[in-house]
């Protein structure tokens, strides 16, 4: 009987240790699992007239997943004289059935010579930063550029 008790105690101790170690390394239920969405077949793109630029417009940052903190967004590598005030996407716990959200980022593009200007749209939750490309295209006729 003593041998059986020792085996049961040993087994329970081992099981308890395994569960404790598993829980210590487990991801909490409220962990952020989000992705800044990039559509490779239709990259984010803004077309502006070289003489006018495009003051006071916006671009969107699409996020999918769940998160429990505010995700700040911004744009880097903008053409000279251009700027963005960035933006924020708030936690989406209240819209769990949608599983995502879209944030709006202010953008002001200065007049720039005709050409393509690669920029970067980023999102940061304080722990992880994700990026997607954003193309700023300067054209005399943006509609002709869209028509191909």
N, C-alpha and C. Protein backbone atom coordinates (compact mmCIF):
# COMPACT_ATOMS: atom_id res chain seq x y z
N UNK A 1 0.81 -1.18 0.00
CA UNK A 1 0.00 0.00 0.00
C UNK A 1 0.87 1.26 0.00
N UNK A 2 1.99 1.24 0.72
CA UNK A 2 2.90 2.36 0.79
C UNK A 2 3.48 2.67 -0.58
N UNK A 3 3.79 1.63 -1.37
CA UNK A 3 4.34 1.80 -2.70
C UNK A 3 3.32 2.46 -3.60
N UNK A 4 2.06 2.06 -3.51
CA UNK A 4 1.00 2.66 -4.33
C UNK A 4 0.81 4.13 -3.97
N UNK A 5 0.85 4.47 -2.68
CA UNK A 5 0.71 5.86 -2.25
C UNK A 5 1.85 6.71 -2.78
N UNK A 6 3.08 6.19 -2.73
CA UNK A 6 4.24 6.93 -3.25
C UNK A 6 4.10 7.16 -4.75
N UNK A 7 3.62 6.13 -5.46
CA UNK A 7 3.44 6.28 -6.91
C UNK A 7 2.39 7.34 -7.23
N UNK A 8 1.30 7.33 -6.50
CA UNK A 8 0.23 8.30 -6.73
C UNK A 8 0.74 9.71 -6.43
N UNK A 9 1.44 9.86 -5.29
CA UNK A 9 1.98 11.17 -4.93
C UNK A 9 3.01 11.61 -5.98
N UNK A 10 3.87 10.71 -6.42
CA UNK A 10 4.86 11.04 -7.46
C UNK A 10 4.21 11.43 -8.76
N UNK A 11 3.19 10.68 -9.14
CA UNK A 11 2.47 10.98 -10.38
C UNK A 11 1.78 12.33 -10.30
N UNK A 12 1.11 12.60 -9.17
CA UNK A 12 0.42 13.88 -9.00
C UNK A 12 1.41 15.04 -8.95
N UNK A 13 2.54 14.84 -8.31
CA UNK A 13 3.56 15.88 -8.26
C UNK A 13 4.09 16.18 -9.66
N UNK A 14 4.37 15.14 -10.42
CA UNK A 14 4.84 15.33 -11.80
C UNK A 14 3.79 16.02 -12.67
N UNK A 15 2.55 15.61 -12.51
CA UNK A 15 1.46 16.21 -13.27
C UNK A 15 1.28 17.68 -12.90
N UNK A 16 1.35 17.98 -11.61
CA UNK A 16 1.23 19.35 -11.14
C UNK A 16 2.38 20.21 -11.67
N UNK A 17 3.59 19.68 -11.65
CA UNK A 17 4.75 20.41 -12.17
C UNK A 17 4.60 20.68 -13.66
N UNK A 18 4.13 19.70 -14.40
CA UNK A 18 3.94 19.86 -15.84
C UNK A 18 2.89 20.93 -16.13
N UNK A 19 1.77 20.88 -15.40
CA UNK A 19 0.72 21.89 -15.60
C UNK A 19 1.21 23.28 -15.25
N UNK A 20 1.96 23.38 -14.16
CA UNK A 20 2.47 24.68 -13.73
C UNK A 20 3.41 25.25 -14.78
N UNK A 21 4.31 24.43 -15.32
CA UNK A 21 5.24 24.90 -16.35
C UNK A 21 4.50 25.26 -17.63
N UNK A 22 3.49 24.50 -17.96
CA UNK A 22 2.72 24.79 -19.17
C UNK A 22 1.98 26.12 -19.03
N UNK A 23 1.40 26.34 -17.86
CA UNK A 23 0.67 27.59 -17.65
C UNK A 23 1.61 28.78 -17.61
N UNK A 24 2.80 28.61 -17.09
CA UNK A 24 3.76 29.71 -17.02
C UNK A 24 4.17 30.16 -18.41
N UNK A 25 4.24 29.24 -19.35
CA UNK A 25 4.65 29.59 -20.71
C UNK A 25 3.48 29.84 -21.64
N UNK A 26 2.28 29.70 -21.15
CA UNK A 26 1.11 29.85 -22.02
C UNK A 26 0.84 31.32 -22.32
N UNK A 27 0.25 31.53 -23.47
CA UNK A 27 -0.16 32.87 -23.85
C UNK A 27 -1.48 33.19 -23.17
N UNK A 28 -1.58 34.32 -22.50
CA UNK A 28 -2.84 34.65 -21.83
C UNK A 28 -3.97 34.81 -22.84
N UNK A 29 -5.18 34.61 -22.38
CA UNK A 29 -6.35 34.68 -23.26
C UNK A 29 -6.51 36.06 -23.87
N UNK A 30 -6.02 37.09 -23.20
CA UNK A 30 -6.20 38.44 -23.72
C UNK A 30 -5.02 38.90 -24.58
N UNK A 31 -4.15 37.99 -24.98
CA UNK A 31 -2.97 38.38 -25.74
C UNK A 31 -3.36 38.97 -27.09
N UNK A 32 -2.52 39.87 -27.57
CA UNK A 32 -2.75 40.49 -28.87
C UNK A 32 -2.31 39.54 -29.97
N UNK A 33 -3.16 39.35 -30.92
CA UNK A 33 -2.83 38.56 -32.11
C UNK A 33 -3.37 39.33 -33.30
N UNK A 34 -2.65 40.35 -33.73
CA UNK A 34 -3.11 41.22 -34.79
C UNK A 34 -2.12 41.23 -35.94
N UNK A 35 -2.61 41.63 -37.09
CA UNK A 35 -1.78 41.74 -38.28
C UNK A 35 -2.17 43.01 -39.03
N UNK A 36 -1.16 43.79 -39.42
CA UNK A 36 -1.37 44.92 -40.31
C UNK A 36 -1.52 44.33 -41.70
N UNK A 37 -2.67 44.50 -42.31
CA UNK A 37 -2.99 43.81 -43.56
C UNK A 37 -2.31 44.50 -44.75
N UNK A 38 -1.70 43.68 -45.59
CA UNK A 38 -1.07 44.13 -46.83
C UNK A 38 -1.70 43.34 -47.97
N UNK A 39 -2.19 44.03 -48.95
CA UNK A 39 -2.80 43.37 -50.11
C UNK A 39 -1.80 43.42 -51.27
N UNK A 40 -1.02 42.36 -51.47
CA UNK A 40 0.03 42.41 -52.49
C UNK A 40 -0.49 42.63 -53.92
N UNK A 41 -1.71 42.21 -54.21
CA UNK A 41 -2.26 42.40 -55.55
C UNK A 41 -2.77 43.83 -55.75
N UNK A 42 -2.96 44.55 -54.67
CA UNK A 42 -3.46 45.92 -54.73
C UNK A 42 -2.77 46.74 -53.64
N UNK A 43 -1.49 47.04 -53.85
CA UNK A 43 -0.74 47.73 -52.79
C UNK A 43 -1.31 49.11 -52.48
N UNK A 44 -1.10 49.53 -51.24
CA UNK A 44 -1.53 50.87 -50.83
C UNK A 44 -0.81 51.89 -51.69
N UNK A 45 -1.59 52.82 -52.25
CA UNK A 45 -1.03 53.76 -53.20
C UNK A 45 -1.80 55.07 -53.15
N UNK A 46 -1.06 56.17 -53.25
CA UNK A 46 -1.66 57.50 -53.31
C UNK A 46 -1.05 58.19 -54.53
N UNK A 47 -1.91 58.76 -55.37
CA UNK A 47 -1.42 59.47 -56.55
C UNK A 47 -1.71 60.96 -56.37
N UNK A 48 -0.70 61.78 -56.63
CA UNK A 48 -0.83 63.23 -56.46
C UNK A 48 -0.36 63.95 -57.72
N UNK A 49 -0.83 65.18 -57.90
CA UNK A 49 -0.37 66.02 -59.00
C UNK A 49 0.95 66.66 -58.58
N UNK A 50 1.96 66.66 -59.46
CA UNK A 50 3.28 67.17 -59.05
C UNK A 50 3.28 68.63 -58.61
N UNK A 51 2.40 69.47 -59.18
CA UNK A 51 2.39 70.89 -58.83
C UNK A 51 1.57 71.19 -57.57
N UNK A 52 0.63 70.32 -57.25
CA UNK A 52 -0.27 70.59 -56.13
C UNK A 52 -0.03 69.69 -54.92
N UNK A 53 0.54 68.51 -55.13
CA UNK A 53 0.63 67.56 -54.03
C UNK A 53 -0.76 67.15 -53.61
N UNK A 54 -0.94 66.86 -52.33
CA UNK A 54 -2.26 66.54 -51.81
C UNK A 54 -2.28 66.84 -50.32
N UNK A 55 -2.56 68.10 -49.97
CA UNK A 55 -2.60 68.44 -48.55
C UNK A 55 -3.85 67.90 -47.88
N UNK A 56 -3.69 67.53 -46.64
CA UNK A 56 -4.81 67.13 -45.79
C UNK A 56 -5.68 66.03 -46.37
N UNK A 57 -5.09 64.89 -46.63
CA UNK A 57 -5.84 63.71 -47.04
C UNK A 57 -5.61 62.65 -45.97
N UNK A 58 -5.95 61.42 -46.27
CA UNK A 58 -5.71 60.35 -45.32
C UNK A 58 -5.51 59.04 -46.05
N UNK A 59 -4.91 58.09 -45.36
CA UNK A 59 -4.82 56.71 -45.83
C UNK A 59 -5.35 55.84 -44.69
N UNK A 60 -5.64 54.60 -45.00
CA UNK A 60 -6.17 53.69 -43.97
C UNK A 60 -5.14 52.63 -43.62
N UNK A 61 -5.23 52.17 -42.39
CA UNK A 61 -4.44 51.04 -41.91
C UNK A 61 -5.44 49.97 -41.48
N UNK A 62 -5.45 48.85 -42.20
CA UNK A 62 -6.39 47.77 -41.87
C UNK A 62 -5.70 46.76 -40.97
N UNK A 63 -6.33 46.49 -39.84
CA UNK A 63 -5.81 45.51 -38.89
C UNK A 63 -6.79 44.36 -38.77
N UNK A 64 -6.26 43.16 -38.66
CA UNK A 64 -7.09 41.98 -38.45
C UNK A 64 -6.60 41.29 -37.19
N UNK A 65 -7.51 40.67 -36.46
CA UNK A 65 -7.15 39.95 -35.25
C UNK A 65 -7.78 40.59 -34.04
N UNK A 66 -7.13 40.42 -32.90
CA UNK A 66 -7.61 41.00 -31.66
C UNK A 66 -6.44 41.65 -30.93
N UNK A 67 -6.74 42.70 -30.18
CA UNK A 67 -5.73 43.38 -29.38
C UNK A 67 -6.42 44.08 -28.23
N UNK A 68 -5.64 44.32 -27.18
CA UNK A 68 -6.24 44.91 -25.97
C UNK A 68 -5.64 46.26 -25.61
N UNK A 69 -4.74 46.77 -26.44
CA UNK A 69 -4.16 48.09 -26.21
C UNK A 69 -4.34 48.92 -27.48
N UNK A 70 -4.14 50.22 -27.36
CA UNK A 70 -4.21 51.09 -28.53
C UNK A 70 -3.00 50.80 -29.42
N UNK A 71 -3.24 50.64 -30.71
CA UNK A 71 -2.17 50.44 -31.67
C UNK A 71 -1.95 51.77 -32.39
N UNK A 72 -0.76 52.33 -32.25
CA UNK A 72 -0.46 53.59 -32.93
C UNK A 72 -0.02 53.28 -34.35
N UNK A 73 -0.34 54.20 -35.26
CA UNK A 73 0.00 54.01 -36.66
C UNK A 73 0.69 55.26 -37.19
N UNK A 74 1.48 55.08 -38.21
CA UNK A 74 2.18 56.20 -38.80
C UNK A 74 2.73 55.86 -40.17
N UNK A 75 3.35 56.86 -40.80
CA UNK A 75 3.94 56.69 -42.12
C UNK A 75 5.35 57.25 -42.06
N UNK A 76 6.31 56.47 -42.52
CA UNK A 76 7.70 56.94 -42.56
C UNK A 76 8.17 56.99 -44.01
N UNK A 77 9.31 57.62 -44.21
CA UNK A 77 9.93 57.72 -45.54
C UNK A 77 9.09 58.52 -46.53
N UNK A 78 8.40 59.54 -46.05
CA UNK A 78 7.59 60.38 -46.93
C UNK A 78 8.48 61.31 -47.75
N UNK A 79 8.02 61.75 -48.93
CA UNK A 79 8.80 62.71 -49.72
C UNK A 79 9.04 64.00 -48.93
N UNK A 80 10.10 64.69 -49.26
CA UNK A 80 10.47 65.92 -48.56
C UNK A 80 9.31 66.92 -48.56
N UNK A 81 9.08 67.53 -47.41
CA UNK A 81 8.01 68.52 -47.27
C UNK A 81 6.66 67.92 -46.93
N UNK A 82 6.55 66.60 -46.97
CA UNK A 82 5.29 65.91 -46.65
C UNK A 82 5.32 65.48 -45.19
N UNK A 83 4.14 65.26 -44.61
CA UNK A 83 4.11 64.80 -43.23
C UNK A 83 2.82 64.05 -42.94
N UNK A 84 2.83 63.34 -41.83
CA UNK A 84 1.65 62.63 -41.36
C UNK A 84 1.57 62.81 -39.85
N UNK A 85 0.36 63.04 -39.36
CA UNK A 85 0.15 63.12 -37.92
C UNK A 85 -0.07 61.74 -37.31
N UNK A 86 -0.06 60.71 -38.14
CA UNK A 86 -0.27 59.36 -37.64
C UNK A 86 -1.71 59.14 -37.23
N UNK A 87 -1.91 58.09 -36.48
CA UNK A 87 -3.26 57.75 -36.03
C UNK A 87 -3.20 56.69 -34.96
N UNK A 88 -4.34 56.15 -34.61
CA UNK A 88 -4.44 55.11 -33.59
C UNK A 88 -5.65 54.24 -33.88
N UNK A 89 -5.50 52.96 -33.59
CA UNK A 89 -6.61 52.02 -33.70
C UNK A 89 -6.84 51.47 -32.30
N UNK A 90 -8.02 51.69 -31.78
CA UNK A 90 -8.33 51.31 -30.41
C UNK A 90 -8.68 49.83 -30.31
N UNK A 91 -8.61 49.27 -29.10
CA UNK A 91 -8.93 47.85 -28.93
C UNK A 91 -10.29 47.52 -29.52
N UNK A 92 -10.37 46.33 -30.07
CA UNK A 92 -11.60 45.94 -30.76
C UNK A 92 -12.38 44.89 -29.98
N UNK A 93 -12.25 44.86 -28.68
CA UNK A 93 -12.94 43.85 -27.88
C UNK A 93 -14.45 43.93 -28.03
N UNK A 94 -14.98 45.12 -28.24
CA UNK A 94 -16.42 45.30 -28.35
C UNK A 94 -16.97 44.86 -29.71
N UNK A 95 -16.09 44.58 -30.66
CA UNK A 95 -16.56 44.12 -31.98
C UNK A 95 -15.91 42.79 -32.34
N UNK A 96 -15.89 41.87 -31.37
CA UNK A 96 -15.22 40.59 -31.57
C UNK A 96 -15.70 39.86 -32.83
N UNK A 97 -16.96 39.99 -33.16
CA UNK A 97 -17.49 39.27 -34.32
C UNK A 97 -16.92 39.80 -35.64
N UNK A 98 -16.37 41.01 -35.63
CA UNK A 98 -15.79 41.57 -36.85
C UNK A 98 -14.35 41.13 -37.03
N UNK A 99 -13.62 40.96 -35.93
CA UNK A 99 -12.24 40.48 -35.94
C UNK A 99 -11.31 41.40 -36.73
N UNK A 100 -11.43 42.70 -36.52
CA UNK A 100 -10.53 43.63 -37.17
C UNK A 100 -11.06 45.05 -37.10
N UNK A 101 -10.27 45.97 -37.59
CA UNK A 101 -10.68 47.37 -37.60
C UNK A 101 -9.81 48.13 -38.59
N UNK A 102 -10.24 49.31 -38.95
CA UNK A 102 -9.49 50.17 -39.85
C UNK A 102 -9.23 51.50 -39.16
N UNK A 103 -7.98 51.92 -39.21
CA UNK A 103 -7.61 53.20 -38.66
C UNK A 103 -7.33 54.19 -39.78
N UNK A 104 -7.53 55.46 -39.51
CA UNK A 104 -7.28 56.50 -40.49
C UNK A 104 -6.06 57.30 -40.09
N UNK A 105 -5.16 57.55 -41.04
CA UNK A 105 -3.94 58.31 -40.77
C UNK A 105 -3.95 59.57 -41.60
N UNK A 106 -3.82 60.71 -40.93
CA UNK A 106 -3.70 61.97 -41.64
C UNK A 106 -2.44 61.95 -42.49
N UNK A 107 -2.50 62.57 -43.66
CA UNK A 107 -1.37 62.62 -44.58
C UNK A 107 -1.44 63.92 -45.37
N UNK A 108 -0.32 64.60 -45.48
CA UNK A 108 -0.25 65.81 -46.28
C UNK A 108 0.98 65.70 -47.18
N UNK A 109 0.75 65.61 -48.48
CA UNK A 109 1.85 65.40 -49.42
C UNK A 109 2.16 66.72 -50.13
N UNK A 110 3.41 67.12 -50.04
CA UNK A 110 3.87 68.36 -50.66
C UNK A 110 3.98 68.17 -52.18
N UNK A 111 3.98 69.26 -52.94
CA UNK A 111 4.27 69.14 -54.38
C UNK A 111 5.64 68.48 -54.56
N UNK A 112 5.68 67.49 -55.44
CA UNK A 112 6.92 66.72 -55.67
C UNK A 112 7.05 66.43 -57.17
N UNK A 113 8.27 66.30 -57.67
CA UNK A 113 8.45 65.97 -59.08
C UNK A 113 7.78 64.65 -59.46
N UNK A 114 7.44 64.50 -60.73
CA UNK A 114 6.84 63.26 -61.23
C UNK A 114 7.77 62.10 -60.87
N UNK A 115 7.17 61.03 -60.36
CA UNK A 115 7.94 59.84 -60.00
C UNK A 115 7.23 59.04 -58.94
N UNK A 116 7.87 57.95 -58.55
CA UNK A 116 7.34 57.08 -57.50
C UNK A 116 8.18 57.26 -56.24
N UNK A 117 7.51 57.37 -55.12
CA UNK A 117 8.15 57.60 -53.83
C UNK A 117 7.69 56.52 -52.85
N UNK A 118 8.51 55.49 -52.64
CA UNK A 118 8.10 54.44 -51.70
C UNK A 118 8.15 54.95 -50.26
N UNK A 119 7.07 54.72 -49.53
CA UNK A 119 6.97 55.07 -48.12
C UNK A 119 6.60 53.80 -47.36
N UNK A 120 6.50 53.91 -46.06
CA UNK A 120 6.17 52.75 -45.22
C UNK A 120 5.08 53.11 -44.24
N UNK A 121 4.02 52.33 -44.24
CA UNK A 121 2.95 52.48 -43.26
C UNK A 121 3.26 51.50 -42.13
N UNK A 122 3.21 51.96 -40.88
CA UNK A 122 3.56 51.08 -39.76
C UNK A 122 2.48 51.11 -38.69
N UNK A 123 2.46 50.03 -37.89
CA UNK A 123 1.55 49.92 -36.74
C UNK A 123 2.37 49.35 -35.59
N UNK A 124 2.14 49.90 -34.38
CA UNK A 124 2.95 49.55 -33.22
C UNK A 124 2.04 49.41 -31.99
N UNK A 125 2.08 48.24 -31.37
CA UNK A 125 1.28 48.02 -30.14
C UNK A 125 2.11 48.19 -28.87
N UNK A 126 3.33 48.70 -29.00
CA UNK A 126 4.21 48.88 -27.86
C UNK A 126 5.14 47.71 -27.64
N UNK A 127 4.85 46.59 -28.27
CA UNK A 127 5.68 45.40 -28.18
C UNK A 127 6.19 44.98 -29.55
N UNK A 128 5.34 45.13 -30.54
CA UNK A 128 5.65 44.68 -31.90
C UNK A 128 5.32 45.80 -32.88
N UNK A 129 6.17 45.94 -33.90
CA UNK A 129 5.93 46.89 -34.99
C UNK A 129 5.78 46.09 -36.27
N UNK A 130 4.71 46.36 -37.02
CA UNK A 130 4.51 45.73 -38.32
C UNK A 130 4.46 46.83 -39.37
N UNK A 131 4.92 46.52 -40.59
CA UNK A 131 4.96 47.51 -41.66
C UNK A 131 4.40 46.93 -42.95
N UNK A 132 3.90 47.82 -43.80
CA UNK A 132 3.50 47.48 -45.17
C UNK A 132 3.94 48.64 -46.07
N UNK A 133 4.22 48.34 -47.34
CA UNK A 133 4.62 49.42 -48.25
C UNK A 133 3.46 50.33 -48.62
N UNK A 134 3.79 51.60 -48.84
CA UNK A 134 2.83 52.60 -49.31
C UNK A 134 3.53 53.37 -50.42
N UNK A 135 2.97 53.38 -51.59
CA UNK A 135 3.58 54.07 -52.72
C UNK A 135 2.93 55.43 -52.92
N UNK A 136 3.75 56.47 -52.93
CA UNK A 136 3.29 57.82 -53.28
C UNK A 136 3.71 58.02 -54.73
N UNK A 137 2.74 58.16 -55.62
CA UNK A 137 3.01 58.35 -57.05
C UNK A 137 2.66 59.78 -57.43
N UNK A 138 3.58 60.46 -58.08
CA UNK A 138 3.33 61.81 -58.55
C UNK A 138 3.18 61.74 -60.07
N UNK A 139 1.99 62.15 -60.57
CA UNK A 139 1.68 62.05 -62.00
C UNK A 139 0.94 63.30 -62.47
N UNK A 140 1.12 63.66 -63.72
CA UNK A 140 0.35 64.75 -64.33
C UNK A 140 -1.12 64.36 -64.41
N UNK A 141 -1.41 63.09 -64.67
CA UNK A 141 -2.78 62.62 -64.81
C UNK A 141 -2.95 61.31 -64.04
N UNK A 142 -3.41 61.39 -62.82
CA UNK A 142 -3.57 60.20 -62.00
C UNK A 142 -4.62 59.24 -62.56
N UNK A 143 -5.67 59.77 -63.19
CA UNK A 143 -6.69 58.90 -63.78
C UNK A 143 -6.12 58.07 -64.92
N UNK A 144 -5.26 58.64 -65.73
CA UNK A 144 -4.64 57.89 -66.82
C UNK A 144 -3.78 56.77 -66.24
N UNK A 145 -3.16 57.05 -65.11
CA UNK A 145 -2.33 56.04 -64.44
C UNK A 145 -3.16 54.89 -63.94
N UNK A 146 -4.38 55.15 -63.46
CA UNK A 146 -5.28 54.12 -62.97
C UNK A 146 -5.82 53.29 -64.11
N UNK A 147 -6.15 53.97 -65.23
CA UNK A 147 -6.71 53.27 -66.39
C UNK A 147 -5.69 52.35 -67.04
N UNK A 148 -4.42 52.66 -66.82
CA UNK A 148 -3.35 51.80 -67.35
C UNK A 148 -3.06 52.16 -68.74
